[in-house]
Tab-separated table of C-alpha atoms and ligand atoms in Angstrom:
chain	number	residue	atom	x	y	z
A	1	MET	CA	35.553	111.090	100.379
A	2	ASN	CA	36.561	113.109	97.613
A	3	LEU	CA	39.368	115.961	97.139
A	4	CYS	CA	39.150	119.446	96.680
A	5	ARG	CA	41.256	121.265	93.918
A	6	CYS	CA	43.056	122.459	96.912
A	7	GLY	CA	43.789	119.166	98.209
A	8	LYS	CA	41.324	119.368	101.240
A	9	PRO	CA	38.984	116.799	101.806
A	10	ALA	CA	35.252	117.550	100.194
A	11	ARG	CA	33.059	115.385	101.538
A	12	ASP	CA	30.632	114.240	99.212
A	13	SER	CA	30.613	117.418	96.915
A	14	THR	CA	33.681	118.817	94.561
A	15	LEU	CA	34.816	121.904	96.703
A	16	CYS	CA	35.748	121.624	100.046
A	17	PRO	CA	34.252	124.519	102.675
A	18	ASP	CA	36.748	126.971	102.487
A	19	CYS	CA	36.632	127.038	98.374
A	20	VAL	CA	32.995	127.049	98.483
A	21	ARG	CA	33.472	129.952	100.627
A	22	GLN	CA	35.790	132.013	98.259
A	23	VAL	CA	33.730	131.125	95.335
A	24	VAL	CA	30.514	132.501	97.247
A	25	THR	CA	32.225	135.772	98.188
A	26	ASP	CA	33.778	136.434	94.743
A	27	LEU	CA	30.582	135.788	93.282
A	28	ARG	CA	28.860	137.921	95.866
A	29	ALA	CA	31.291	140.704	94.561
A	30	LEU	CA	30.407	140.571	91.305
A	31	ALA	CA	26.588	140.481	91.586
A	32	THR	CA	26.429	142.743	94.273
A	33	GLY	CA	28.178	145.898	95.722
A	34	GLY	CA	27.642	145.409	99.672
A	35	VAL	CA	26.187	147.663	102.019
A	36	LEU	CA	27.476	150.917	102.099
A	37	ARG	CA	25.154	152.325	105.127
A	38	ILE	CA	22.007	151.608	106.626
A	39	ARG	CA	19.894	154.624	107.174
A	40	VAL	CA	16.846	155.002	109.819
A	41	HIS	CA	13.929	156.917	108.180
A	42	GLN	CA	10.839	157.692	110.304
A	43	LYS	CA	7.366	157.248	109.037
A	44	ARG	CA	4.483	158.663	110.266
A	45	ILE	CA	1.609	155.979	109.874
A	46	PRO	CA	-1.798	157.263	110.646
A	47	VAL	CA	-4.169	155.649	112.916
A	48	PRO	CA	-7.697	155.276	112.628
A	49	ALA	CA	-9.414	157.124	115.671
A	50	VAL	CA	-10.588	154.677	118.325
A	51	VAL	CA	-14.289	155.348	119.236
A	52	THR	CA	-14.932	154.062	122.477
A	53	LEU	CA	-18.580	153.278	123.882
A	54	LEU	CA	-17.778	153.251	127.312
A	55	PRO	CA	-17.966	156.528	129.406
A	56	VAL	CA	-14.587	157.388	130.530
A	57	ALA	CA	-13.544	159.827	133.234
A	58	GLU	CA	-11.299	161.718	131.113
A	59	VAL	CA	-11.406	162.775	127.661
A	60	VAL	CA	-7.881	161.825	125.934
A	61	THR	CA	-7.327	162.757	122.407
A	62	PRO	CA	-6.209	159.621	120.617
A	63	ALA	CA	-3.290	159.964	118.619
A	64	THR	CA	-3.833	160.182	114.765
A	65	PHE	CA	-0.637	158.896	113.663
A	66	ARG	CA	2.310	156.873	114.954
A	67	VAL	CA	6.079	156.878	114.271
A	68	VAL	CA	7.834	153.757	112.889
A	69	ASP	CA	11.122	153.056	111.937
A	70	GLU	CA	11.766	152.086	108.170
A	71	LEU	CA	15.212	150.917	107.449
A	72	HIS	CA	16.988	152.406	104.287
A	73	THR	CA	19.879	150.356	102.902
A	74	ASP	CA	22.669	152.199	100.358
A	75	THR	CA	24.674	149.842	98.327
A	76	ARG	CA	27.991	150.106	96.398
A	77	PRO	CA	27.621	149.294	92.965
A	78	SER	CA	28.787	145.741	91.950
A	79	LEU	CA	32.186	144.667	90.358
A	80	TYR	CA	29.871	143.928	87.499
A	81	GLU	CA	28.385	147.230	87.501
A	82	LEU	CA	31.579	149.044	87.987
A	83	LEU	CA	33.278	147.047	85.066
A	84	VAL	CA	30.087	147.980	82.804
A	85	ASP	CA	30.436	151.994	84.032
A	86	THR	CA	34.203	151.901	82.931
A	87	LEU	CA	33.170	150.394	79.833
A	88	VAL	CA	30.249	152.919	79.120
A	89	ARG	CA	32.013	155.627	80.301
A	90	ARG	CA	35.183	155.304	77.859
A	91	ASP	CA	32.788	154.644	75.028
A	92	HIS	CA	30.644	157.645	75.660
A	93	THR	CA	33.591	160.400	76.869
A	94	GLY	CA	36.157	158.396	74.861
A	95	SER	CA	39.848	159.556	76.315
A	96	ASP	CA	39.879	162.415	78.798
A	97	SER	CA	43.692	163.236	78.023
A	98	ILE	CA	44.173	166.248	75.424
A	99	GLY	CA	46.482	164.013	73.185
A	100	ALA	CA	49.514	166.049	73.966
A	101	VAL	CA	50.638	163.245	76.051
A	102	SER	CA	52.312	160.721	73.847
A	103	GLY	CA	51.225	157.334	74.859
A	104	ALA	CA	48.079	158.175	76.696
A	105	ALA	CA	45.737	157.303	73.719
A	106	ALA	CA	47.304	154.215	73.516
A	107	PHE	CA	46.609	153.024	77.086
A	108	GLU	CA	43.200	154.137	76.727
A	109	VAL	CA	42.571	152.093	73.567
A	110	ASP	CA	43.992	148.926	75.750
A	111	PHE	CA	42.375	149.558	78.519
A	112	HIS	CA	38.806	149.646	77.122
A	113	ALA	CA	39.615	146.719	75.135
A	114	ALA	CA	40.536	144.539	78.648
A	115	ALA	CA	37.223	145.775	79.962
A	116	SER	CA	35.283	144.716	77.481
A	117	GLU	CA	36.821	141.519	76.851
A	118	LEU	CA	36.783	140.740	80.618
A	119	LYS	CA	33.069	141.365	80.627
A	120	ALA	CA	32.120	139.128	77.855
A	121	ALA	CA	34.431	136.594	79.473
A	122	ILE	CA	32.375	136.842	82.755
A	123	ASP	CA	29.087	136.902	80.986
A	124	GLY	CA	30.097	133.718	79.358
A	125	VAL	CA	31.308	131.853	82.059
A	126	ILE	CA	28.342	132.857	84.753
A	127	ARG	CA	25.715	131.996	81.999
A	128	THR	CA	26.877	128.533	81.117
A	129	TRP	CA	27.652	127.631	84.685
A	130	ALA	CA	24.369	129.038	86.176
A	131	VAL	CA	22.064	127.304	83.345
A	132	ASP	CA	24.134	123.974	83.882
A	133	VAL	CA	24.039	123.875	87.606
A	134	ALA	CA	20.320	124.672	87.641
A	135	GLU	CA	19.679	122.000	84.724
A	136	ARG	CA	21.372	119.323	86.720
A	137	HIS	CA	19.279	119.803	89.451
A	138	GLY	CA	16.130	119.749	87.283
A	139	ARG	CA	15.226	123.345	88.119
A	140	GLU	CA	15.115	126.513	85.535
A	141	LEU	CA	17.447	129.248	86.321
A	142	PRO	CA	15.276	131.718	88.011
A	143	ALA	CA	18.009	135.003	86.587
A	144	ARG	CA	17.542	136.709	83.491
A	145	SER	CA	20.747	138.819	83.699
A	146	VAL	CA	24.259	138.123	84.503
A	147	ARG	CA	24.123	139.818	88.002
A	148	LYS	CA	21.188	137.994	88.865
A	149	ALA	CA	22.538	134.907	87.373
A	150	ALA	CA	25.193	135.160	90.088
A	151	ALA	CA	23.481	136.221	92.814
A	152	TRP	CA	21.840	132.912	92.185
A	153	LEU	CA	24.624	130.976	92.343
A	154	ALA	CA	26.033	132.587	95.358
A	155	ALA	CA	22.718	131.676	97.229
A	156	ASN	CA	23.126	128.175	96.178
A	157	PRO	CA	26.129	126.795	97.330
A	158	ALA	CA	25.553	123.446	97.667
A	159	LEU	CA	24.162	122.851	94.393
A	160	LEU	CA	27.185	124.850	92.815
A	161	ALA	CA	29.841	122.647	95.082
A	162	ALA	CA	28.361	119.259	94.035
A	163	HIS	CA	28.813	119.940	90.171
A	164	PRO	CA	31.599	117.648	89.303
A	165	ASP	CA	33.346	120.373	87.660
A	166	ALA	CA	33.072	122.938	90.381
A	167	GLY	CA	36.558	123.523	90.552
A	168	ASP	CA	37.108	124.405	87.389
A	169	PHE	CA	34.257	126.964	87.932
A	170	ALA	CA	35.782	128.240	90.964
A	171	ASP	CA	39.204	128.863	89.431
A	172	GLN	CA	37.428	130.704	86.607
A	173	ILE	CA	35.592	133.101	88.838
A	174	THR	CA	38.558	133.793	91.166
A	175	LYS	CA	40.934	134.712	88.053
A	176	LEU	CA	37.890	136.599	86.669
A	177	THR	CA	37.023	138.603	89.996
A	178	ARG	CA	40.640	139.328	90.149
A	179	SER	CA	40.775	140.597	86.594
A	180	ALA	CA	37.940	142.950	87.590
A	181	LEU	CA	39.231	144.430	90.498
A	182	ARG	CA	42.662	144.965	88.493
A	183	VAL	CA	40.625	146.568	85.531
A	184	ILE	CA	38.568	148.707	88.004
A	185	ASP	CA	41.672	149.744	90.051
A	186	ARG	CA	43.211	151.055	86.608
A	187	ASP	CA	40.388	153.542	86.336
A	188	PRO	CA	41.861	157.076	87.480
A	189	GLU	CA	38.469	157.945	88.749
A	190	LYS	CA	39.326	155.957	91.704
A	191	VAL	CA	38.206	158.350	94.802
A	192	TYR	CA	34.779	157.508	96.111
A	193	LEU	CA	33.093	161.011	97.329
A	194	GLY	CA	29.561	159.558	98.680
A	195	GLN	CA	26.481	159.762	97.345
A	196	CYS	CA	25.469	162.801	95.353
A	197	GLY	CA	22.625	163.927	97.370
A	198	ALA	CA	21.526	166.675	95.265
A	199	LYS	CA	17.870	167.847	95.609
A	200	VAL	CA	16.049	166.027	92.771
A	201	ILE	CA	12.571	165.663	91.907
A	202	VAL	CA	11.372	161.546	92.373
A	203	ASP	CA	7.813	161.165	91.666
A	204	LYS	CA	6.668	164.588	91.755
A	205	ALA	CA	8.364	164.891	95.318
A	206	ILE	CA	11.569	166.245	96.513
A	207	GLY	CA	14.278	163.497	96.678
A	208	SER	CA	18.075	163.380	97.075
A	209	CYS	CA	20.063	161.968	94.041
A	210	GLU	CA	21.703	158.581	95.157
A	211	ALA	CA	24.301	158.377	92.483
A	212	ASP	CA	27.670	157.717	94.021
A	213	ILE	CA	30.229	160.200	92.904
A	214	TYR	CA	33.960	159.473	92.099
A	215	ALA	CA	36.311	161.960	91.433
A	216	PRO	CA	39.345	161.263	89.255
A	217	PRO	CA	42.720	162.665	91.084
A	218	GLY	CA	43.607	165.806	91.238
A	219	ARG	CA	40.395	167.556	90.090
A	220	PRO	CA	39.013	170.178	91.793
A	221	VAL	CA	35.120	169.682	90.950
A	222	VAL	CA	33.100	166.946	89.737
A	223	GLN	CA	30.044	166.518	88.270
A	224	CYS	CA	27.128	163.985	88.959
A	225	ARG	CA	26.684	161.673	86.066
A	226	LYS	CA	22.903	161.158	87.259
A	227	CYS	CA	21.880	164.785	87.751
A	228	GLY	CA	24.316	166.952	86.676
A	229	ALA	CA	25.065	168.424	90.266
A	230	ILE	CA	28.594	170.179	90.623
A	231	TRP	CA	30.235	169.303	93.572
A	232	ASP	CA	33.585	170.853	95.161
A	233	VAL	CA	36.037	167.665	95.513
A	234	PRO	CA	38.329	168.958	98.434
A	235	GLU	CA	35.180	170.119	100.783
A	236	ARG	CA	33.186	166.693	100.022
A	237	ARG	CA	36.146	164.869	100.824
A	238	GLU	CA	36.804	166.583	103.967
A	239	PHE	CA	32.790	166.326	104.827
A	240	LEU	CA	33.167	162.499	104.428
A	241	LEU	CA	36.313	162.219	106.053
A	242	ALA	CA	34.632	164.205	108.882
A	243	ALA	CA	31.563	161.856	109.039
A	244	VAL	CA	33.812	158.531	109.316
A	245	ASP	CA	35.947	159.820	111.985
A	246	ASP	CA	33.793	158.700	114.651
A	247	GLN	CA	33.496	155.282	113.596
A	248	LEU	CA	34.949	152.380	115.113
A	249	ALA	CA	36.170	149.878	112.719
A	250	THR	CA	38.585	146.617	112.522
A	251	PRO	CA	42.329	147.821	110.538
A	252	PRO	CA	41.402	146.407	107.137
A	253	GLU	CA	37.549	148.317	107.017
A	254	ILE	CA	40.008	151.682	108.340
A	255	SER	CA	42.389	150.821	105.391
A	256	LYS	CA	39.681	150.412	102.734
A	257	ALA	CA	37.692	153.393	103.850
A	258	LEU	CA	40.588	155.762	104.481
A	259	THR	CA	42.018	154.951	100.687
A	260	ARG	CA	39.083	154.986	99.155
A	261	LEU	CA	38.600	158.797	100.310
A	262	GLY	CA	41.784	159.330	99.279
A	263	ARG	CA	44.058	158.884	102.453
A	264	GLU	CA	46.495	156.068	101.459
A	265	VAL	CA	46.879	153.890	104.430
A	266	THR	CA	47.639	149.956	104.410
A	267	GLU	CA	46.457	147.615	107.179
A	268	SER	CA	49.964	146.759	107.854
A	269	MET	CA	50.705	150.391	108.782
A	270	ILE	CA	47.695	150.547	111.286
A	271	TYR	CA	48.971	147.587	112.698
A	272	GLY	CA	52.114	149.292	113.245
A	273	TYR	CA	50.460	152.259	114.973
A	274	VAL	CA	48.723	149.334	117.044
A	275	HIS	CA	52.037	147.855	117.926
A	276	ARG	CA	53.574	151.041	119.120
A	277	GLY	CA	50.887	152.018	121.337
A	278	ARG	CA	49.519	155.014	119.298
A	279	LEU	CA	45.847	153.813	118.872
A	280	ASN	CA	43.550	152.941	121.540
A	281	PRO	CA	41.735	149.519	120.798
A	282	HIS	CA	37.941	149.862	121.228
A	283	PRO	CA	35.826	146.420	122.190
A	284	PRO	CA	35.119	144.135	119.057
A	285	HIS	CA	31.738	144.601	117.284
A	286	PRO	CA	29.128	142.596	119.036
A	287	HIS	CA	28.320	140.353	115.800
A	288	ASP	CA	31.849	139.886	115.067
A	289	SER	CA	32.682	136.069	115.936
A	290	ARG	CA	36.739	136.741	115.142
A	291	GLY	CA	36.323	139.412	118.145
A	292	ARG	CA	38.864	141.933	116.647
A	293	ALA	CA	39.500	145.091	118.148
A	294	ARG	CA	38.602	148.197	116.585
A	295	TYR	CA	39.843	151.611	116.352
A	296	ARG	CA	38.583	155.169	116.051
A	297	VAL	CA	38.730	156.092	112.123
A	298	GLY	CA	39.728	159.548	112.995
A	299	ASP	CA	42.660	158.882	115.085
A	300	VAL	CA	44.271	156.770	111.866
A	301	ARG	CA	43.798	159.847	110.296
A	302	ALA	CA	45.060	162.280	112.435
A	303	ILE	CA	48.605	160.132	112.294
A	304	VAL	CA	48.463	159.713	108.492
A	305	ASP	CA	47.561	163.396	108.367
A	306	ALA	CA	50.537	164.321	110.264
A	307	LEU	CA	53.073	162.357	108.447
A	308	THR	CA	51.663	163.237	105.341
A	309	GLN	CA	52.371	167.394	106.503
A	310	GLN	CA	56.156	165.971	107.637
A	311	GLU	CA	56.555	164.774	104.368
A	312	GLY	CA	55.259	167.367	102.367
B	1	LIG	ZN1	39.000	123.306	98.425
B	2	LIG	ZN1	23.593	163.609	91.552
């Protein structure tokens, strides 16, 4: 029986199931951003006309099309993409500060260096390990990019956990993921304003721009970096908040969603409201194996808004 780096039994591999789960979660966060929402599109499929040879009593006009539901998944950018974004943005636009604030320029430079160093470190660790894990099992790495290599490792936890140095790898990945979160969080462009949605021409047809919009705090308007559309920040924020109001979610999800939309609220604040009977519990999501109660996002927002008004 092997022991994991954390002291728990690891059976025949190097990492225990909990540590495997953690490293897979981190790799996934780096490689893929997760699902933002799933949209259902109705698609019309033409149906060839049916010719019946038998005499029929009544002439029925056959349907010429049927409607099928198509699922579209909108995803968030991965940590890795956000990191690269952060880098690229600084490269192209430089500092947003006017230069009158002393120390601001130095901060930008530090910040930039941190993002660039971190990207290099992530590239190195993921590449080395993915190639090594693949070779050890007589395979060729089926990924050419760092994100794909991270996704491949996440999809092959057993191969990864069997590596004799998997403990080191797990440590490195956990540290790098935390640093990435920190570097991106320090980005002032923090408030998520949803997908752009401006009408754009895609393949000669009218579609909508799918770029994610993030606004620096305190800016009244924001411009989409992909299509150039200009949006009014408070209006978009209200619209997004209203759109999530009727959703049911667990306190961690609500905290994340509202904080992202510029309404700072922690999990423990929400549990506090629950404790004081200010929120009505709703049944757990059918797929939630932990059976956690859910709450209406709008109810939490109403409490937070009322508190903010009292303070301000
Ligand atoms: Zn462990
Ligand atoms: Zn756009």
